[in-house]
Amino acid sequence: MKITSVECYLGTGAIGGFVTMKINTDSGIYGWGEAGLAYGKSAEAAFGQCQDFGKLIIGMDPFNTEEIWEHLHRHTFWGMGGGVVITSAMAAIDIACWDIKGKALGVPVYKLLGGKTNPKLRAYASQLQFGWSDLIQVKNKGAGLGLLFDPKDYYEVTKNAVRDGYDAIKVDPVFAATDPNTPLEKIWGSQGTQIRGCYRQHDLQRSVERIAACREAGGPDLDIIVEIHSLLDANTAAELGKALEPLHIMYFEEPTSPENPSNFRHIKQKCNLPLATGERSYTRWGFRQFFEDRTLSVIQPDLCNTGGITETKKICDMAQVYDMGVQIHVCGGPIATAAALQVEAAIPNFTIHEEHNANLLDIFIKAGKYYYKPENGYYTVPDLPGIGQEMTDEFLATCRKVVIGG
């Protein structure tokens, strides 16, 4: 089997701008992959990198995923230490090749990764500071995400998630640190969201009150993940972590930037919350020091940014040596969700699956051929051959398209 052509697609919109790739072969079997950068400000870069790397795999055997990964890693100059734009394109190619292998053999990808060790996958409702369920679909008419400010809104949104069957949630209590009337699009990327030094007391109190409202709404058995999006420096994050200890936090995600892993050791010394990070760490090399320092309890590799299924499985296996759990970071399109489920089904150190609230939006629901969602807080992994997902013609018709080869 040989790769004959590659189709690269770039969607539109801040939420629906998925960067996807279709790899075609001489056998007629094709596979779908995704580069994860579309939900930030790098969609064009990922789209272009997918085209650059797509040219390099024409004529290769998609079954040789290790060879293709090493080829892109070693023979492209920027593959080694080149950053997330590079590894996102590698991920899109790798996922599509695994999809082809599963389809050719008539089995889901998880069977090719060693089989299912987790019959069901527990999920949590993610990013509740943007709303959940009817708070998205009714107030925003399914078109986008809002932003909650008052603690009473955090109480209400937690009730919504629990009503939908979830016994775990994730909330960023510092994201809405500005005026409650500030539009969401102005907060993304705003310097005003970065809090450095020490918390002003009213900011600290408001962050704690938001999580306290979630705890009150969900009761003692609700697991609460606190997400910071690396908006705090290490000193401020440690201060907030200490203040949150009485609220029994499942883990403290991205309390500060992962670029200096030793800062996580500083936070760990100052507060007793389990720490997690990973969506901005790429490949085995980006996780190495966290493993050696043993500062994390949970790693969160983004499968569509860190190099695909091939690389993510290796990162998860390394984490198991250090008794670290895995929660794959999922904040992309339907392909990202489907690929993550395949890996999570196979790994023994799976912790929980991220069900992002963007998955509730119409753009996500209509973009994939199948709409997978948790039932009573748990996913059942699809048994279709490959990753079990494709993009719809309806969605692709709205995309920019570049074809390489063929």
Short mmCIF file of C-alpha atoms in Angstrom, two decimals:
data_model
loop_
_atom_site.label_atom_id
_atom_site.label_comp_id
_atom_site.label_asym_id
_atom_site.label_seq_id
_atom_site.Cartn_x
_atom_site.Cartn_y
_atom_site.Cartn_z
CA MET A 1 0.00 0.00 0.00
CA LYS A 2 1.30 3.47 -0.89
CA ILE A 3 0.21 7.02 -0.11
CA THR A 4 -0.91 8.67 -3.34
CA SER A 5 -2.25 12.05 -2.23
CA VAL A 6 -2.91 14.22 0.79
CA GLU A 7 -5.84 16.61 1.23
CA CYS A 8 -5.42 19.44 3.75
CA TYR A 9 -8.47 21.32 5.07
CA LEU A 10 -8.74 24.52 7.11
CA GLY A 11 -12.11 25.35 8.64
CA THR A 12 -13.31 28.81 9.59
CA GLY A 13 -14.07 30.41 12.94
CA ALA A 14 -12.37 30.50 16.33
CA ILE A 15 -14.03 27.27 17.47
CA GLY A 16 -14.74 25.48 14.19
CA GLY A 17 -11.47 26.24 12.42
CA PHE A 18 -10.33 22.62 12.60
CA VAL A 19 -7.18 21.70 10.63
CA THR A 20 -7.79 18.23 9.23
CA MET A 21 -6.03 15.97 6.78
CA LYS A 22 -7.19 13.12 4.56
CA ILE A 23 -4.52 10.70 3.32
CA ASN A 24 -5.43 8.64 0.25
CA THR A 25 -3.78 5.39 -0.86
CA ASP A 26 -3.52 3.31 -4.02
CA SER A 27 -5.81 0.70 -2.44
CA GLY A 28 -8.71 3.16 -2.17
CA ILE A 29 -8.49 3.22 1.64
CA TYR A 30 -8.11 6.65 3.21
CA GLY A 31 -7.52 7.95 6.71
CA TRP A 32 -8.34 11.13 8.65
CA GLY A 33 -6.02 13.10 10.94
CA GLU A 34 -6.08 16.45 12.74
CA ALA A 35 -3.55 19.09 13.74
CA GLY A 36 -4.55 20.55 17.07
CA LEU A 37 -3.54 24.19 16.74
CA ALA A 38 -6.82 25.46 15.32
CA TYR A 39 -8.28 26.46 18.71
CA GLY A 40 -5.49 29.00 19.34
CA LYS A 41 -3.96 31.54 17.00
CA SER A 42 -1.89 29.18 14.83
CA ALA A 43 -4.37 27.52 12.48
CA GLU A 44 -2.73 28.97 9.36
CA ALA A 45 0.67 27.76 10.52
CA ALA A 46 -0.60 24.22 11.10
CA PHE A 47 -2.43 24.25 7.78
CA GLY A 48 0.75 25.24 5.97
CA GLN A 49 2.91 22.75 7.85
CA CYS A 50 0.53 19.94 6.97
CA GLN A 51 1.04 20.84 3.32
CA ASP A 52 4.83 20.94 3.69
CA PHE A 53 4.97 17.54 5.37
CA GLY A 54 2.29 16.08 3.12
CA LYS A 55 4.71 16.44 0.21
CA LEU A 56 7.27 14.28 2.04
CA ILE A 57 5.10 11.20 2.54
CA ILE A 58 3.84 10.63 -1.01
CA GLY A 59 4.81 7.09 -2.02
CA MET A 60 5.40 5.88 1.56
CA ASP A 61 3.61 2.93 3.15
CA PRO A 62 1.06 4.20 5.70
CA PHE A 63 1.49 1.00 7.71
CA ASN A 64 5.04 2.10 8.54
CA THR A 65 4.03 4.69 11.12
CA GLU A 66 7.37 4.49 12.95
CA GLU A 67 9.29 5.05 9.72
CA ILE A 68 7.11 8.00 8.72
CA TRP A 69 7.36 9.57 12.19
CA GLU A 70 11.16 9.22 12.25
CA HIS A 71 11.41 10.53 8.71
CA LEU A 72 9.56 13.71 9.65
CA HIS A 73 11.43 13.97 12.94
CA ARG A 74 14.97 13.39 11.66
CA HIS A 75 15.02 14.48 8.03
CA THR A 76 13.19 17.82 8.02
CA PHE A 77 15.73 19.89 10.00
CA TRP A 78 12.99 21.34 12.23
CA GLY A 79 11.56 17.97 13.26
CA MET A 80 13.98 17.80 16.18
CA GLY A 81 13.05 20.53 18.66
CA GLY A 82 11.02 22.39 16.07
CA GLY A 83 8.02 23.08 18.29
CA VAL A 84 4.29 22.56 18.21
CA VAL A 85 3.65 23.65 14.61
CA ILE A 86 5.96 20.86 13.46
CA THR A 87 4.58 18.21 15.80
CA SER A 88 0.96 19.14 15.04
CA ALA A 89 1.51 18.31 11.37
CA MET A 90 3.31 15.11 12.37
CA ALA A 91 0.26 14.30 14.50
CA ALA A 92 -2.21 14.81 11.65
CA ILE A 93 -0.22 12.48 9.41
CA ASP A 94 0.29 9.88 12.11
CA ILE A 95 -3.39 9.73 13.11
CA ALA A 96 -4.46 9.38 9.49
CA CYS A 97 -2.00 6.51 8.96
CA TRP A 98 -3.32 4.68 12.03
CA ASP A 99 -6.84 5.23 10.71
CA ILE A 100 -5.78 3.62 7.42
CA LYS A 101 -4.21 0.65 9.21
CA GLY A 102 -7.34 0.01 11.25
CA LYS A 103 -9.59 0.26 8.20
CA ALA A 104 -7.34 -2.04 6.14
CA LEU A 105 -7.36 -4.67 8.88
CA GLY A 106 -11.01 -4.16 9.80
CA VAL A 107 -10.35 -3.34 13.48
CA PRO A 108 -10.49 -0.25 15.72
CA VAL A 109 -7.13 1.34 16.43
CA TYR A 110 -7.20 0.41 20.11
CA LYS A 111 -6.85 -3.26 19.13
CA LEU A 112 -3.64 -2.39 17.28
CA LEU A 113 -2.35 -0.65 20.42
CA GLY A 114 -2.68 -3.77 22.57
CA GLY A 115 -6.41 -4.07 23.05
CA LYS A 116 -8.91 -2.52 25.40
CA THR A 117 -7.91 -2.26 29.06
CA ASN A 118 -10.73 0.16 29.91
CA PRO A 119 -14.23 -1.04 28.93
CA LYS A 120 -15.69 2.41 29.65
CA LEU A 121 -14.02 5.80 29.89
CA ARG A 122 -15.04 8.17 32.66
CA ALA A 123 -15.36 11.75 31.41
CA TYR A 124 -15.52 15.17 33.01
CA ALA A 125 -17.34 18.30 31.88
CA SER A 126 -14.56 20.66 30.87
CA GLN A 127 -14.17 24.46 30.97
CA LEU A 128 -17.33 25.29 32.89
CA GLN A 129 -16.29 28.96 33.18
CA PHE A 130 -17.59 29.19 29.59
CA GLY A 131 -20.93 27.59 30.44
CA TRP A 132 -22.39 24.13 29.96
CA SER A 133 -25.37 22.55 28.23
CA ASP A 134 -28.29 24.96 28.12
CA LEU A 135 -26.06 27.79 29.27
CA ILE A 136 -24.35 27.38 25.89
CA GLN A 137 -27.11 26.15 23.64
CA VAL A 138 -29.85 28.49 24.86
CA LYS A 139 -28.08 31.65 25.92
CA ASN A 140 -25.66 31.57 23.02
CA LYS A 141 -27.94 29.71 20.59
CA GLY A 142 -25.34 27.02 20.00
CA ALA A 143 -23.07 29.48 18.22
CA GLY A 144 -20.30 30.11 20.71
CA LEU A 145 -19.04 30.15 24.26
CA GLY A 146 -19.91 32.71 26.90
CA LEU A 147 -17.97 33.56 30.05
CA LEU A 148 -19.24 33.30 33.61
CA PHE A 149 -18.18 35.81 36.25
CA ASP A 150 -20.23 35.57 39.46
CA PRO A 151 -19.82 32.60 41.85
CA LYS A 152 -23.58 32.03 41.65
CA ASP A 153 -23.15 31.30 37.93
CA TYR A 154 -20.50 28.70 38.77
CA TYR A 155 -22.99 27.08 41.13
CA GLU A 156 -25.61 26.97 38.37
CA VAL A 157 -23.29 25.60 35.70
CA THR A 158 -22.09 22.85 38.03
CA LYS A 159 -25.69 21.83 38.63
CA ASN A 160 -26.13 21.62 34.85
CA ALA A 161 -23.15 19.30 34.45
CA VAL A 162 -24.26 17.06 37.32
CA ARG A 163 -27.75 16.93 35.82
CA ASP A 164 -26.18 15.69 32.57
CA GLY A 165 -24.62 12.74 34.42
CA TYR A 166 -21.11 13.99 35.19
CA ASP A 167 -19.45 13.37 38.54
CA ALA A 168 -16.35 15.36 37.62
CA ILE A 169 -15.87 18.88 36.22
CA LYS A 170 -13.08 21.27 35.29
CA VAL A 171 -13.16 25.02 35.94
CA ASP A 172 -10.73 27.91 35.46
CA PRO A 173 -11.49 30.31 38.34
CA VAL A 174 -9.03 33.03 37.24
CA PHE A 175 -9.81 33.33 33.52
CA ALA A 176 -12.66 35.78 34.10
CA ALA A 177 -10.47 38.06 36.21
CA THR A 178 -11.47 41.24 34.39
CA ASP A 179 -14.68 43.24 34.23
CA PRO A 180 -17.70 40.90 33.89
CA ASN A 181 -18.90 42.81 30.82
CA THR A 182 -15.69 42.29 28.85
CA PRO A 183 -16.43 40.28 25.66
CA LEU A 184 -14.81 36.87 25.51
CA GLU A 185 -12.97 37.62 22.28
CA LYS A 186 -11.17 40.50 24.02
CA ILE A 187 -10.11 38.33 26.95
CA TRP A 188 -8.43 35.69 24.77
CA GLY A 189 -4.84 36.79 24.50
CA SER A 190 -5.35 39.88 26.65
CA GLN A 191 -2.41 40.84 28.84
CA GLY A 192 -4.93 41.69 31.51
CA THR A 193 -5.54 38.00 32.24
CA GLN A 194 -1.92 37.41 33.28
CA ILE A 195 -1.56 37.65 37.06
CA ARG A 196 2.00 37.89 38.39
CA GLY A 197 3.66 38.34 41.75
CA CYS A 198 1.09 37.90 44.52
CA TYR A 199 -2.69 37.80 44.25
CA ARG A 200 -4.60 40.89 45.23
CA GLN A 201 -6.81 39.70 48.03
CA HIS A 202 -10.11 40.33 46.23
CA ASP A 203 -8.90 38.37 43.17
CA LEU A 204 -7.79 35.46 45.33
CA GLN A 205 -11.07 35.49 47.22
CA ARG A 206 -13.15 35.58 44.03
CA SER A 207 -11.26 32.60 42.57
CA VAL A 208 -11.76 30.57 45.73
CA GLU A 209 -15.45 31.57 45.94
CA ARG A 210 -16.04 30.30 42.41
CA ILE A 211 -14.63 26.88 43.21
CA ALA A 212 -16.43 26.85 46.56
CA ALA A 213 -19.69 27.43 44.68
CA CYS A 214 -18.90 24.43 42.45
CA ARG A 215 -18.20 22.30 45.52
CA GLU A 216 -21.47 23.37 47.16
CA ALA A 217 -23.45 22.60 43.99
CA GLY A 218 -21.81 19.21 43.37
CA GLY A 219 -21.46 17.98 46.93
CA PRO A 220 -18.56 16.08 48.48
CA ASP A 221 -18.41 13.31 45.85
CA LEU A 222 -17.94 15.62 42.86
CA ASP A 223 -14.36 15.65 41.54
CA ILE A 224 -13.22 19.17 40.68
CA ILE A 225 -10.24 19.84 38.44
CA VAL A 226 -8.94 23.41 38.72
CA GLU A 227 -7.52 24.74 35.44
CA ILE A 228 -5.32 27.84 35.27
CA HIS A 229 -4.25 27.90 31.58
CA SER A 230 -0.74 28.93 32.74
CA LEU A 231 -2.08 32.43 33.56
CA LEU A 232 -0.30 32.59 36.92
CA ASP A 233 3.35 32.69 37.80
CA ALA A 234 4.68 30.03 40.17
CA ASN A 235 4.41 32.16 43.32
CA THR A 236 0.82 33.21 42.66
CA ALA A 237 -0.19 29.69 41.64
CA ALA A 238 1.21 28.30 44.88
CA GLU A 239 -0.75 30.89 46.86
CA LEU A 240 -3.99 29.96 45.11
CA GLY A 241 -3.27 26.23 45.44
CA LYS A 242 -2.81 26.59 49.18
CA ALA A 243 -6.10 28.48 49.48
CA LEU A 244 -7.92 25.77 47.51
CA GLU A 245 -6.70 22.83 49.61
CA PRO A 246 -9.80 22.69 51.87
CA LEU A 247 -12.03 22.24 48.79
CA HIS A 248 -10.50 18.83 47.94
CA ILE A 249 -9.27 19.38 44.39
CA MET A 250 -8.75 16.37 42.11
CA TYR A 251 -5.76 18.06 40.47
CA PHE A 252 -4.36 21.52 39.74
CA GLU A 253 -3.90 21.87 35.97
CA GLU A 254 -1.36 24.14 34.27
CA PRO A 255 -0.83 26.29 37.37
CA THR A 256 2.02 28.00 35.51
CA SER A 257 3.91 27.73 32.24
CA PRO A 258 5.56 24.32 31.67
CA GLU A 259 8.56 25.87 29.91
CA ASN A 260 10.47 25.88 33.21
CA PRO A 261 9.57 22.53 34.81
CA SER A 262 11.42 23.40 38.02
CA ASN A 263 8.67 25.94 38.78
CA PHE A 264 6.31 22.99 39.28
CA ARG A 265 8.62 21.70 41.98
CA HIS A 266 8.34 25.12 43.68
CA ILE A 267 4.52 24.95 43.56
CA LYS A 268 4.52 21.37 44.83
CA GLN A 269 6.60 22.42 47.83
CA LYS A 270 4.19 25.24 48.68
CA CYS A 271 0.83 23.48 48.36
CA ASN A 272 -0.49 19.93 48.64
CA LEU A 273 -2.60 19.74 45.48
CA PRO A 274 -1.81 17.08 42.84
CA LEU A 275 -0.36 18.86 39.79
CA ALA A 276 -1.02 18.28 36.09
CA THR A 277 0.20 19.73 32.79
CA GLY A 278 0.95 18.64 29.26
CA GLU A 279 -1.07 20.41 26.57
CA ARG A 280 1.88 22.76 25.96
CA SER A 281 4.56 20.07 26.24
CA TYR A 282 5.50 18.25 23.07
CA THR A 283 6.97 14.80 22.40
CA ARG A 284 8.78 12.56 24.88
CA TRP A 285 11.51 15.15 25.21
CA GLY A 286 9.08 17.80 26.44
CA PHE A 287 7.83 15.51 29.23
CA ARG A 288 11.20 14.08 30.26
CA GLN A 289 12.02 16.45 33.13
CA PHE A 290 8.53 16.19 34.59
CA PHE A 291 9.02 12.43 34.78
CA GLU A 292 12.48 12.72 36.30
CA ASP A 293 11.38 15.35 38.84
CA ARG A 294 8.15 13.43 39.62
CA THR A 295 6.35 16.76 40.10
CA LEU A 296 3.17 15.70 38.30
CA SER A 297 0.39 13.34 39.31
CA VAL A 298 -1.34 13.49 35.92
CA ILE A 299 0.07 14.19 32.46
CA GLN A 300 -2.09 15.75 29.74
CA PRO A 301 -0.51 15.32 26.30
CA ASP A 302 -2.50 16.77 23.41
CA LEU A 303 -2.50 13.91 20.93
CA CYS A 304 -3.02 16.27 17.97
CA ASN A 305 -0.13 18.52 18.99
CA THR A 306 2.50 16.22 20.46
CA GLY A 307 3.03 13.97 17.45
CA GLY A 308 -0.04 11.76 17.12
CA ILE A 309 -0.98 8.30 18.31
CA THR A 310 2.54 6.89 17.90
CA GLU A 311 4.14 9.50 20.16
CA THR A 312 1.31 9.81 22.67
CA LYS A 313 1.33 6.07 23.37
CA LYS A 314 5.05 6.26 24.14
CA ILE A 315 4.54 9.24 26.47
CA CYS A 316 1.76 7.37 28.29
CA ASP A 317 3.98 4.30 28.69
CA MET A 318 6.76 6.46 30.12
CA ALA A 319 4.30 8.00 32.58
CA GLN A 320 3.28 4.57 33.82
CA VAL A 321 6.86 3.92 34.94
CA TYR A 322 6.51 6.91 37.28
CA ASP A 323 2.97 6.01 38.44
CA MET A 324 1.46 9.02 36.72
CA GLY A 325 -2.08 9.01 35.40
CA VAL A 326 -3.02 10.17 31.91
CA GLN A 327 -5.77 12.56 30.84
CA ILE A 328 -5.31 13.33 27.17
CA HIS A 329 -5.94 16.99 26.43
CA VAL A 330 -8.87 17.19 24.00
CA CYS A 331 -9.83 20.62 22.66
CA GLY A 332 -10.16 20.09 18.92
CA GLY A 333 -12.52 18.66 16.36
CA PRO A 334 -14.24 15.28 15.97
CA ILE A 335 -11.03 13.58 14.77
CA ALA A 336 -9.18 14.68 17.92
CA THR A 337 -11.89 13.23 20.17
CA ALA A 338 -12.05 9.94 18.27
CA ALA A 339 -8.27 9.45 18.25
CA ALA A 340 -8.01 10.22 21.98
CA LEU A 341 -10.68 7.65 22.81
CA GLN A 342 -8.72 4.95 20.95
CA VAL A 343 -5.54 5.59 22.95
CA GLU A 344 -7.37 5.98 26.27
CA ALA A 345 -9.11 2.64 25.77
CA ALA A 346 -5.74 0.89 25.53
CA ILE A 347 -3.56 2.47 28.23
CA PRO A 348 -3.67 1.05 31.77
CA ASN A 349 -2.86 4.41 33.42
CA PHE A 350 -5.91 6.21 31.99
CA THR A 351 -7.41 8.64 34.52
CA ILE A 352 -10.31 10.48 32.88
CA HIS A 353 -11.40 11.87 29.49
CA GLU A 354 -11.83 15.57 28.79
CA GLU A 355 -15.25 16.39 27.33
CA HIS A 356 -14.81 20.01 26.28
CA ASN A 357 -17.86 22.25 26.25
CA ALA A 358 -17.01 23.23 22.67
CA ASN A 359 -18.19 19.69 21.78
CA LEU A 360 -21.72 20.89 22.56
CA LEU A 361 -21.64 23.50 19.81
CA ASP A 362 -23.41 22.99 16.50
CA ILE A 363 -20.17 23.39 14.55
CA PHE A 364 -18.64 20.38 16.32
CA ILE A 365 -21.78 18.25 16.12
CA LYS A 366 -22.15 18.80 12.37
CA ALA A 367 -18.46 18.51 11.48
CA GLY A 368 -18.11 14.78 12.21
CA LYS A 369 -19.90 11.93 10.49
CA TYR A 370 -20.67 10.49 13.93
CA TYR A 371 -21.43 12.43 17.09
CA TYR A 372 -19.95 10.70 20.10
CA LYS A 373 -20.77 11.90 23.60
CA PRO A 374 -20.69 10.46 27.11
CA GLU A 375 -23.74 8.74 28.57
CA ASN A 376 -24.11 9.32 32.32
CA GLY A 377 -20.55 10.63 32.38
CA TYR A 378 -18.93 7.69 30.55
CA TYR A 379 -17.79 7.10 26.97
CA THR A 380 -18.14 3.80 25.16
CA VAL A 381 -15.27 3.54 22.69
CA PRO A 382 -16.40 3.13 19.06
CA ASP A 383 -15.72 -0.27 17.49
CA LEU A 384 -15.67 0.96 13.90
CA PRO A 385 -12.48 0.19 11.94
CA GLY A 386 -9.75 2.80 12.32
CA ILE A 387 -10.36 5.73 14.63
CA GLY A 388 -14.10 5.55 13.94
CA GLN A 389 -14.61 9.09 12.68
CA GLU A 390 -14.63 11.11 9.44
CA MET A 391 -15.37 14.71 8.55
CA THR A 392 -18.66 15.45 6.79
CA ASP A 393 -19.00 16.77 3.26
CA GLU A 394 -21.12 19.58 4.72
CA PHE A 395 -18.23 20.76 6.89
CA LEU A 396 -15.57 20.27 4.22
CA ALA A 397 -17.54 22.41 1.81
CA THR A 398 -16.89 25.39 4.12
CA CYS A 399 -13.12 24.75 4.31
CA ARG A 400 -10.11 25.89 2.38
CA LYS A 401 -8.62 22.87 0.64
CA VAL A 402 -5.16 22.07 -0.74
CA VAL A 403 -4.39 18.76 -2.44
CA ILE A 404 -0.84 17.35 -2.62
CA GLY A 405 -0.09 14.57 -5.10
CA GLY A 406 -2.65 12.57 -7.01
#
